[in-house]
PDB file of C-alpha atoms in Angstrom:
ATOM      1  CA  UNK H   1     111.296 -23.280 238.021  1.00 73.00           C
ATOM      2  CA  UNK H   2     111.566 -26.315 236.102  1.00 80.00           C
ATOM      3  CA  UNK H   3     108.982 -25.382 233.824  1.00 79.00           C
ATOM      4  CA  UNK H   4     110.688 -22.163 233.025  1.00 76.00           C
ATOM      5  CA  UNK H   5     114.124 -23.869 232.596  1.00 76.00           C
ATOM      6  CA  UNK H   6     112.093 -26.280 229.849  1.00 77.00           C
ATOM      7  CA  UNK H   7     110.027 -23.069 228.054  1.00 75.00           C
ATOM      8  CA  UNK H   8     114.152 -21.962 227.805  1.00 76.00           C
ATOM      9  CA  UNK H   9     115.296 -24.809 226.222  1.00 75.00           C
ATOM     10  CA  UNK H  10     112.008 -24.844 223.632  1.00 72.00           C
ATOM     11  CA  UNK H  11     112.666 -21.480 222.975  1.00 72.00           C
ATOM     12  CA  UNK H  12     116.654 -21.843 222.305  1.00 74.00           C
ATOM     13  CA  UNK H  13     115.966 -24.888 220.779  1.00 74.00           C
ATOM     14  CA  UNK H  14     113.829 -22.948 218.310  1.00 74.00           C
ATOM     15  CA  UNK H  15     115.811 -19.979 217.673  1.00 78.00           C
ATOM     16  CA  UNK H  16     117.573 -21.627 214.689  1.00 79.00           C
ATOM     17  CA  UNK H  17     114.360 -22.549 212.834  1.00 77.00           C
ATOM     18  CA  UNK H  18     113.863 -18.524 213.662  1.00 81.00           C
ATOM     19  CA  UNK H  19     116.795 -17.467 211.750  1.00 82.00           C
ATOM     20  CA  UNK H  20     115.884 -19.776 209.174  1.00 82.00           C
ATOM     21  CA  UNK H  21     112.665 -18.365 208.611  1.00 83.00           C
ATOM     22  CA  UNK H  22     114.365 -14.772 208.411  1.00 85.00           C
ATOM     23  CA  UNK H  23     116.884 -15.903 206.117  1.00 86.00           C
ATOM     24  CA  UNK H  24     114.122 -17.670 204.174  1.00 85.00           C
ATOM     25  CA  UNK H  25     112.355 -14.182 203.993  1.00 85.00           C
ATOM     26  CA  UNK H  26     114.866 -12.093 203.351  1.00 85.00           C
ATOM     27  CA  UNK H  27     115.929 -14.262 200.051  1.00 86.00           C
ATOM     28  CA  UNK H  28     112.516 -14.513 198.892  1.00 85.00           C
ATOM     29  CA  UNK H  29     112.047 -10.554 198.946  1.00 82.00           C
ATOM     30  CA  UNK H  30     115.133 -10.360 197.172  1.00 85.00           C
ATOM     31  CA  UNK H  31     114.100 -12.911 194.828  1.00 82.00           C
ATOM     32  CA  UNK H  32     110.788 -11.184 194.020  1.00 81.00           C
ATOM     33  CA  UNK H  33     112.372  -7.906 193.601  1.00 81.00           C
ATOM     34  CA  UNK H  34     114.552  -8.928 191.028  1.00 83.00           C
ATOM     35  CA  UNK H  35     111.631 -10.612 189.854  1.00 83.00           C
ATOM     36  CA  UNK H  36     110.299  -7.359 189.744  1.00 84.00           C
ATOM     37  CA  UNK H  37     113.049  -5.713 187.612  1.00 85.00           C
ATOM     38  CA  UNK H  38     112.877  -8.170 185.347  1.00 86.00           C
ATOM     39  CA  UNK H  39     109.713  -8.063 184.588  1.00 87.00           C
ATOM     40  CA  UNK H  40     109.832  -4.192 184.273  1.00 87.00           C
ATOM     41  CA  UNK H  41     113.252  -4.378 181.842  1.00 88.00           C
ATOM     42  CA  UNK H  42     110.636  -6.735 179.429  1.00 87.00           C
ATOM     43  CA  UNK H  43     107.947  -4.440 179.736  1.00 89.00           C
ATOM     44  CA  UNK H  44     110.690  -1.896 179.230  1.00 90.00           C
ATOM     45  CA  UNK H  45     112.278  -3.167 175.878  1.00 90.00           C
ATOM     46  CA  UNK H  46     108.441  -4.231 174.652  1.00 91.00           C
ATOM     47  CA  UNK H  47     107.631  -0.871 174.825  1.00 93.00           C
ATOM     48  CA  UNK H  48     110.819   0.266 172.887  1.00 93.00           C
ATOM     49  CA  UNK H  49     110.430  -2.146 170.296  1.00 93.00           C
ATOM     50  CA  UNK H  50     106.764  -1.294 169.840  1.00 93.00           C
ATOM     51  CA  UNK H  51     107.578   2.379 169.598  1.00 93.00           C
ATOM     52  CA  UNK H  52     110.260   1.656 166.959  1.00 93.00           C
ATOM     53  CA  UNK H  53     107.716   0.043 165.354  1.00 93.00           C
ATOM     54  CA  UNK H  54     105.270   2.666 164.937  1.00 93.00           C
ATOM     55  CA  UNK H  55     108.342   4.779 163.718  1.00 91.00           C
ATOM     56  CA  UNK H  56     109.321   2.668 160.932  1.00 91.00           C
ATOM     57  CA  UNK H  57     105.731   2.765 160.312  1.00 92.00           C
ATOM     58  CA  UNK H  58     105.271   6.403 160.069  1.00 89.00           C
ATOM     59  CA  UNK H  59     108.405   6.384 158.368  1.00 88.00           C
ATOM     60  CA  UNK H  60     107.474   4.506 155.462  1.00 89.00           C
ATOM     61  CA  UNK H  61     104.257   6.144 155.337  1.00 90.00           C
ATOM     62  CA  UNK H  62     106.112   9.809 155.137  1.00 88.00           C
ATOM     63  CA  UNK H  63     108.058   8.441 152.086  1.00 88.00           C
ATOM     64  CA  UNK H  64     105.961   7.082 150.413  1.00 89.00           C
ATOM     65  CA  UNK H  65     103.662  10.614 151.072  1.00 88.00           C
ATOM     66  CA  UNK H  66     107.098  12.109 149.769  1.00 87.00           C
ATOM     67  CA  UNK H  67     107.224   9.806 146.933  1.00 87.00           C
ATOM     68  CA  UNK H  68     103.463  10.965 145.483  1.00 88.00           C
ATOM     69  CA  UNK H  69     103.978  14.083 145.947  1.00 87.00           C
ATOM     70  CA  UNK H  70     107.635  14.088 144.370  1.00 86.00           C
ATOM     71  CA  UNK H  71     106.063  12.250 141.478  1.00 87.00           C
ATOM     72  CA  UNK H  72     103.360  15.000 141.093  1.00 87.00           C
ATOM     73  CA  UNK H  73     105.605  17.364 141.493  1.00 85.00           C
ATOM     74  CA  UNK H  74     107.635  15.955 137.994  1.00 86.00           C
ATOM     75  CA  UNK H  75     104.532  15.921 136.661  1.00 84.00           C
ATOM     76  CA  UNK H  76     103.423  19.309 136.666  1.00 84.00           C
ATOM     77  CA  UNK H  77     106.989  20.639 136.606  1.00 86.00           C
ATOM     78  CA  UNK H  78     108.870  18.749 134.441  1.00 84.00           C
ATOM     79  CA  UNK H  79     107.431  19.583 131.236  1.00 85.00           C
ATOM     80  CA  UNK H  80     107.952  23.345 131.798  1.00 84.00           C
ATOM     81  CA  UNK H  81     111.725  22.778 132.720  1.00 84.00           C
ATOM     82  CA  UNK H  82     112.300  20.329 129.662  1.00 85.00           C
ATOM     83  CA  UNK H  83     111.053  23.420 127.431  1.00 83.00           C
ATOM     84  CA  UNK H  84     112.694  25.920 129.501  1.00 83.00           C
ATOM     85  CA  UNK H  85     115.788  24.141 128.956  1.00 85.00           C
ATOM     86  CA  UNK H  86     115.332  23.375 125.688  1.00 85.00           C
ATOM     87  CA  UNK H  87     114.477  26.820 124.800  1.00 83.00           C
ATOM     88  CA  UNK H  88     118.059  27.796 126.383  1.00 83.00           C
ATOM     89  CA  UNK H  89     120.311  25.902 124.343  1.00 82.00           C
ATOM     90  CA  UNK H  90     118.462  27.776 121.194  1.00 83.00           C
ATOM     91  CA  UNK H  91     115.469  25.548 120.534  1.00 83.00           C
ATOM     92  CA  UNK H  92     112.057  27.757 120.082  1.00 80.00           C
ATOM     93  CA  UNK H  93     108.708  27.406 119.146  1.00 78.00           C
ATOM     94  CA  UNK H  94     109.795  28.632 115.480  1.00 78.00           C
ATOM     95  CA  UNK H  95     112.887  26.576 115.323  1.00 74.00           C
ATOM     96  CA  UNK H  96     116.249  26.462 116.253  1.00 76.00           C
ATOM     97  CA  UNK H  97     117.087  30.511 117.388  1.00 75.00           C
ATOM     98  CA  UNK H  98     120.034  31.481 114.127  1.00 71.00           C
ATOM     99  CA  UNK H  99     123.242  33.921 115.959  1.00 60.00           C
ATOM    100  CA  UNK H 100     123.244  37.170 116.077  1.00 53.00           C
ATOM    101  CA  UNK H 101     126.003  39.772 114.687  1.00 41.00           C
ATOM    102  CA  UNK H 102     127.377  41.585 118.200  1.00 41.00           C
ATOM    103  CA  UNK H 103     129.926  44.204 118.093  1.00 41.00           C
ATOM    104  CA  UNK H 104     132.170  44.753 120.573  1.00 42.00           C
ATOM    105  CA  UNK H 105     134.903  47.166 121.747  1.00 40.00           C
ATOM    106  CA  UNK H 106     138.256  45.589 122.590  1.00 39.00           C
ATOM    107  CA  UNK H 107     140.788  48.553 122.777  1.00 39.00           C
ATOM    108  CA  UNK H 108     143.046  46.607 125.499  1.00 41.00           C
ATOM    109  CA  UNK H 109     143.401  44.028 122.485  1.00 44.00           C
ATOM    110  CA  UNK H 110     143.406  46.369 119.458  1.00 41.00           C
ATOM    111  CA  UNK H 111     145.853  49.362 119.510  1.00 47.00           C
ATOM    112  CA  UNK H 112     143.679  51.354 116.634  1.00 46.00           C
ATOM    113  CA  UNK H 113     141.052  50.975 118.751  1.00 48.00           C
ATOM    114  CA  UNK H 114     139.156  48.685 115.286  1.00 44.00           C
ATOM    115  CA  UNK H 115     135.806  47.196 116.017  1.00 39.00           C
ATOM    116  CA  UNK H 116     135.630  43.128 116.196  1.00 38.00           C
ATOM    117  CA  UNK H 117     132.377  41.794 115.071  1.00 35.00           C
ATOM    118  CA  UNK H 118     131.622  38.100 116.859  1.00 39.00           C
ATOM    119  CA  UNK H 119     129.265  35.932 115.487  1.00 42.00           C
ATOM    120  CA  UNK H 120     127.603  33.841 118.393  1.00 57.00           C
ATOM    121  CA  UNK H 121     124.944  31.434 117.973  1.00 71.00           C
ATOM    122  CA  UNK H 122     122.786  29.358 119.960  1.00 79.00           C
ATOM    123  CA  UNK H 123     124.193  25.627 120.658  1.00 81.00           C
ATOM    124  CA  UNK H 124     120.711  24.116 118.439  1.00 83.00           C
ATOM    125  CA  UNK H 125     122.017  26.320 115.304  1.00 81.00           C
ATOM    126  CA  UNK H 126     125.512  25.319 115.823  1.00 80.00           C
ATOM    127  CA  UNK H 127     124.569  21.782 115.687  1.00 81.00           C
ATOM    128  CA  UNK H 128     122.339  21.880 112.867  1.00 81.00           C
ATOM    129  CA  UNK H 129     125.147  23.819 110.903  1.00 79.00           C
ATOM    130  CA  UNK H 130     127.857  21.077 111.942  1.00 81.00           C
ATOM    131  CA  UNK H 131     126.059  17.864 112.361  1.00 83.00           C
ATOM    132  CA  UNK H 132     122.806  18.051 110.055  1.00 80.00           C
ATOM    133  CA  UNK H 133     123.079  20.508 107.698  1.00 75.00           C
ATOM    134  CA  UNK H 134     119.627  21.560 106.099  1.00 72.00           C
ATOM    135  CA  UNK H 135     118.907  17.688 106.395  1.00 82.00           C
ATOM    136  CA  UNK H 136     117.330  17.073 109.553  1.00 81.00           C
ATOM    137  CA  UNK H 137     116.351  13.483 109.838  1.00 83.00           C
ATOM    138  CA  UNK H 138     113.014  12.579 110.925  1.00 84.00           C
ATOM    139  CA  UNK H 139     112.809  11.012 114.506  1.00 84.00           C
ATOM    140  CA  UNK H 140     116.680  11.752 115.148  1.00 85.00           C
ATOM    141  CA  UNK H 141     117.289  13.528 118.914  1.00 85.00           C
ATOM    142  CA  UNK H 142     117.759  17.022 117.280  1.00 85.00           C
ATOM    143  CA  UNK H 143     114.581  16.458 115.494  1.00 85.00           C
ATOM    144  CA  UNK H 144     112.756  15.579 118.639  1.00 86.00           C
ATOM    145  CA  UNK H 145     114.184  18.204 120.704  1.00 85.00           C
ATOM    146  CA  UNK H 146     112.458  20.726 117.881  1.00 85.00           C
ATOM    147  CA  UNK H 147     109.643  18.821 117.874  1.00 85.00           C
ATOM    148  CA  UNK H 148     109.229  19.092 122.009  1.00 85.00           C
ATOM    149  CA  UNK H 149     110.362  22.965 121.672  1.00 85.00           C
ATOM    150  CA  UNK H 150     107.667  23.841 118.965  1.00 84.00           C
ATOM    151  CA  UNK H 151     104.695  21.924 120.895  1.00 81.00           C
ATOM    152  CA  UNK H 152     105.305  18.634 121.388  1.00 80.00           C
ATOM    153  CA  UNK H 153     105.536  18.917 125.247  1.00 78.00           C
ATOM    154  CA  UNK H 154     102.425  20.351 126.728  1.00 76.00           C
ATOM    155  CA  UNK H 155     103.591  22.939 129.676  1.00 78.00           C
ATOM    156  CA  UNK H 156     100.766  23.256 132.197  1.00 76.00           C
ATOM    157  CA  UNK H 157      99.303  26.566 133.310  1.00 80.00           C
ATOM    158  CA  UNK H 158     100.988  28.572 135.414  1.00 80.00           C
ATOM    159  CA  UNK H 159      98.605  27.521 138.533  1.00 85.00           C
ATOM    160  CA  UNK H 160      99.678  23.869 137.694  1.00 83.00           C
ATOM    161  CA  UNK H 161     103.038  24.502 137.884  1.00 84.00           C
ATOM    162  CA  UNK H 162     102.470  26.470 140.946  1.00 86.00           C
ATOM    163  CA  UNK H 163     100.964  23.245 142.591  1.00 85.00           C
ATOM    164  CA  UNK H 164     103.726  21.147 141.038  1.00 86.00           C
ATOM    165  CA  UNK H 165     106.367  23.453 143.004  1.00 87.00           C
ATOM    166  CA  UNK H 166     103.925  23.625 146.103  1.00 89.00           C
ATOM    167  CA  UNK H 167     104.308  19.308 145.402  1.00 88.00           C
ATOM    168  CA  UNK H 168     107.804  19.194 145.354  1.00 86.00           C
ATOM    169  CA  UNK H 169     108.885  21.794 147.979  1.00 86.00           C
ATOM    170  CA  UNK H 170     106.250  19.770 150.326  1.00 86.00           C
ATOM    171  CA  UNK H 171     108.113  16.731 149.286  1.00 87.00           C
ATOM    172  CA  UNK H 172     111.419  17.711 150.241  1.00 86.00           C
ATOM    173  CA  UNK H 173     110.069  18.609 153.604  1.00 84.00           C
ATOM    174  CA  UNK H 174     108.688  15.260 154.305  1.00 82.00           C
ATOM    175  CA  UNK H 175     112.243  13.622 152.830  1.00 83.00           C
ATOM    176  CA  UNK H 176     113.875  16.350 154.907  1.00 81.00           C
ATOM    177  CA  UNK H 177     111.792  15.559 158.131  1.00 72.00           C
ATOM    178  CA  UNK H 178     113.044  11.811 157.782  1.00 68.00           C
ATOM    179  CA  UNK H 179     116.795  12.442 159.133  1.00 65.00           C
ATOM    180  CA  UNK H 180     116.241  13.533 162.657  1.00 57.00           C
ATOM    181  CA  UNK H 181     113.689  12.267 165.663  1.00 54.00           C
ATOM    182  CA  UNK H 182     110.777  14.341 166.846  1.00 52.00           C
ATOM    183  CA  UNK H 183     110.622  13.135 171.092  1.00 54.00           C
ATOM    184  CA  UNK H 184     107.323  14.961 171.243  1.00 53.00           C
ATOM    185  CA  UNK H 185     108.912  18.682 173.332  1.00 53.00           C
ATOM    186  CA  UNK H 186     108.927  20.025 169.600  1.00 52.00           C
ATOM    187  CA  UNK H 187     112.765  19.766 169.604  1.00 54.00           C
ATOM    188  CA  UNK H 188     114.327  17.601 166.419  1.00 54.00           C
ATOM    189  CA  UNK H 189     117.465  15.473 167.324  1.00 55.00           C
ATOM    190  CA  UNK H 190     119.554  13.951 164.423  1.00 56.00           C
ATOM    191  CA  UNK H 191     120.558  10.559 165.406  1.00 56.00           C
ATOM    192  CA  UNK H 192     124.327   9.324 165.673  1.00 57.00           C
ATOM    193  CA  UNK H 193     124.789   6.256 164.138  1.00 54.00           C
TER     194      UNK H 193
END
């Protein structure tokens, strides 16, 4: 009996040293797990900043595809609108386009029910009339506007300027396409910022 009253007394003697080692366990799992989390939350934000990364990246290489193809796009188009516009305002491939005589009707106005006759012009002959006269001077802005009207500007074909408006429509897709976030499901979110 002696012996079993001594194994007692080892035994509650090491009980503390027991709940020791517990203890000692228990904070070491909850060490490694947070450990653990931390390790994931790097991994975590590594993987976000890489991503943001490669979409920056992609980014700048979408601009700078919308930025040829913008550029192109003036190319081909440009010269067509320039003469397009310049033939509006009355400048043409023969010179500046003189007014023509209209006659119109104005009974609410006129009570004999006369004819008016308005003279209207195109804004290149009023300017000559008023600013120039018959004295155009060589290399002055209405001189090169003529000039670019009667040749000077050399429009493309109308396939070129097909592919400069195919350029510039594709462009504004890409600079379009750079506003909102593509999280690969096909859906585009704009971001709040």
């Amino acid at each position: 009996m002696e012996e079993a009253n001594r194994m007692r007394e080892v035994i509650e003697a090491d009980q503390p040293l027991k709940d020791a080692d517990i203890a000692f366990r228990a904070e070491m799992l909850t060490l490694l797990g947070q450990l653990k989390i931390r390790e994931d939350e790097a991994r975590a934000r590594a993987e976000a900043e890489a991503r943001a990364r490669a979409e920056a990246e992609a980014r700048a290489k979408r601009l700078l595809a919308a930025a040829a193809l913008l550029t192109v796009g003036a190319i081909f188009v440009g010269p067509a609108l320039a003469v397009g516009g310049l033939n509006l305002i009355g400048f043409s491939s023969v010179g500046p386009v003189a007014g023509k005589n209209l006659i119109l009707r104005k009974e609410s106005e006129l009570s004999n029910g006369s004819l008016i006759v308005v003279t209207s012009g195109s804004i290149a002959a009023g300017v000559q009339s008023a600013v120039y006269g018959g004295a155009v001077a060589s290399g002055s802005i209405f001189a090169l506007c003529q000039s670019a009207a009667m040749g000077g500007i050399v429009v493309g074909s109308a396939a070129e300027i097909a592919a400069g408006v195919a350029a510039l429509g594709a462009s504004a897709g890409l600079l379009g396409g750079l506003g909102g976030s593509d999280n690969n499901d096909g859906v585009r979110r704009r971001r709040v910022q």
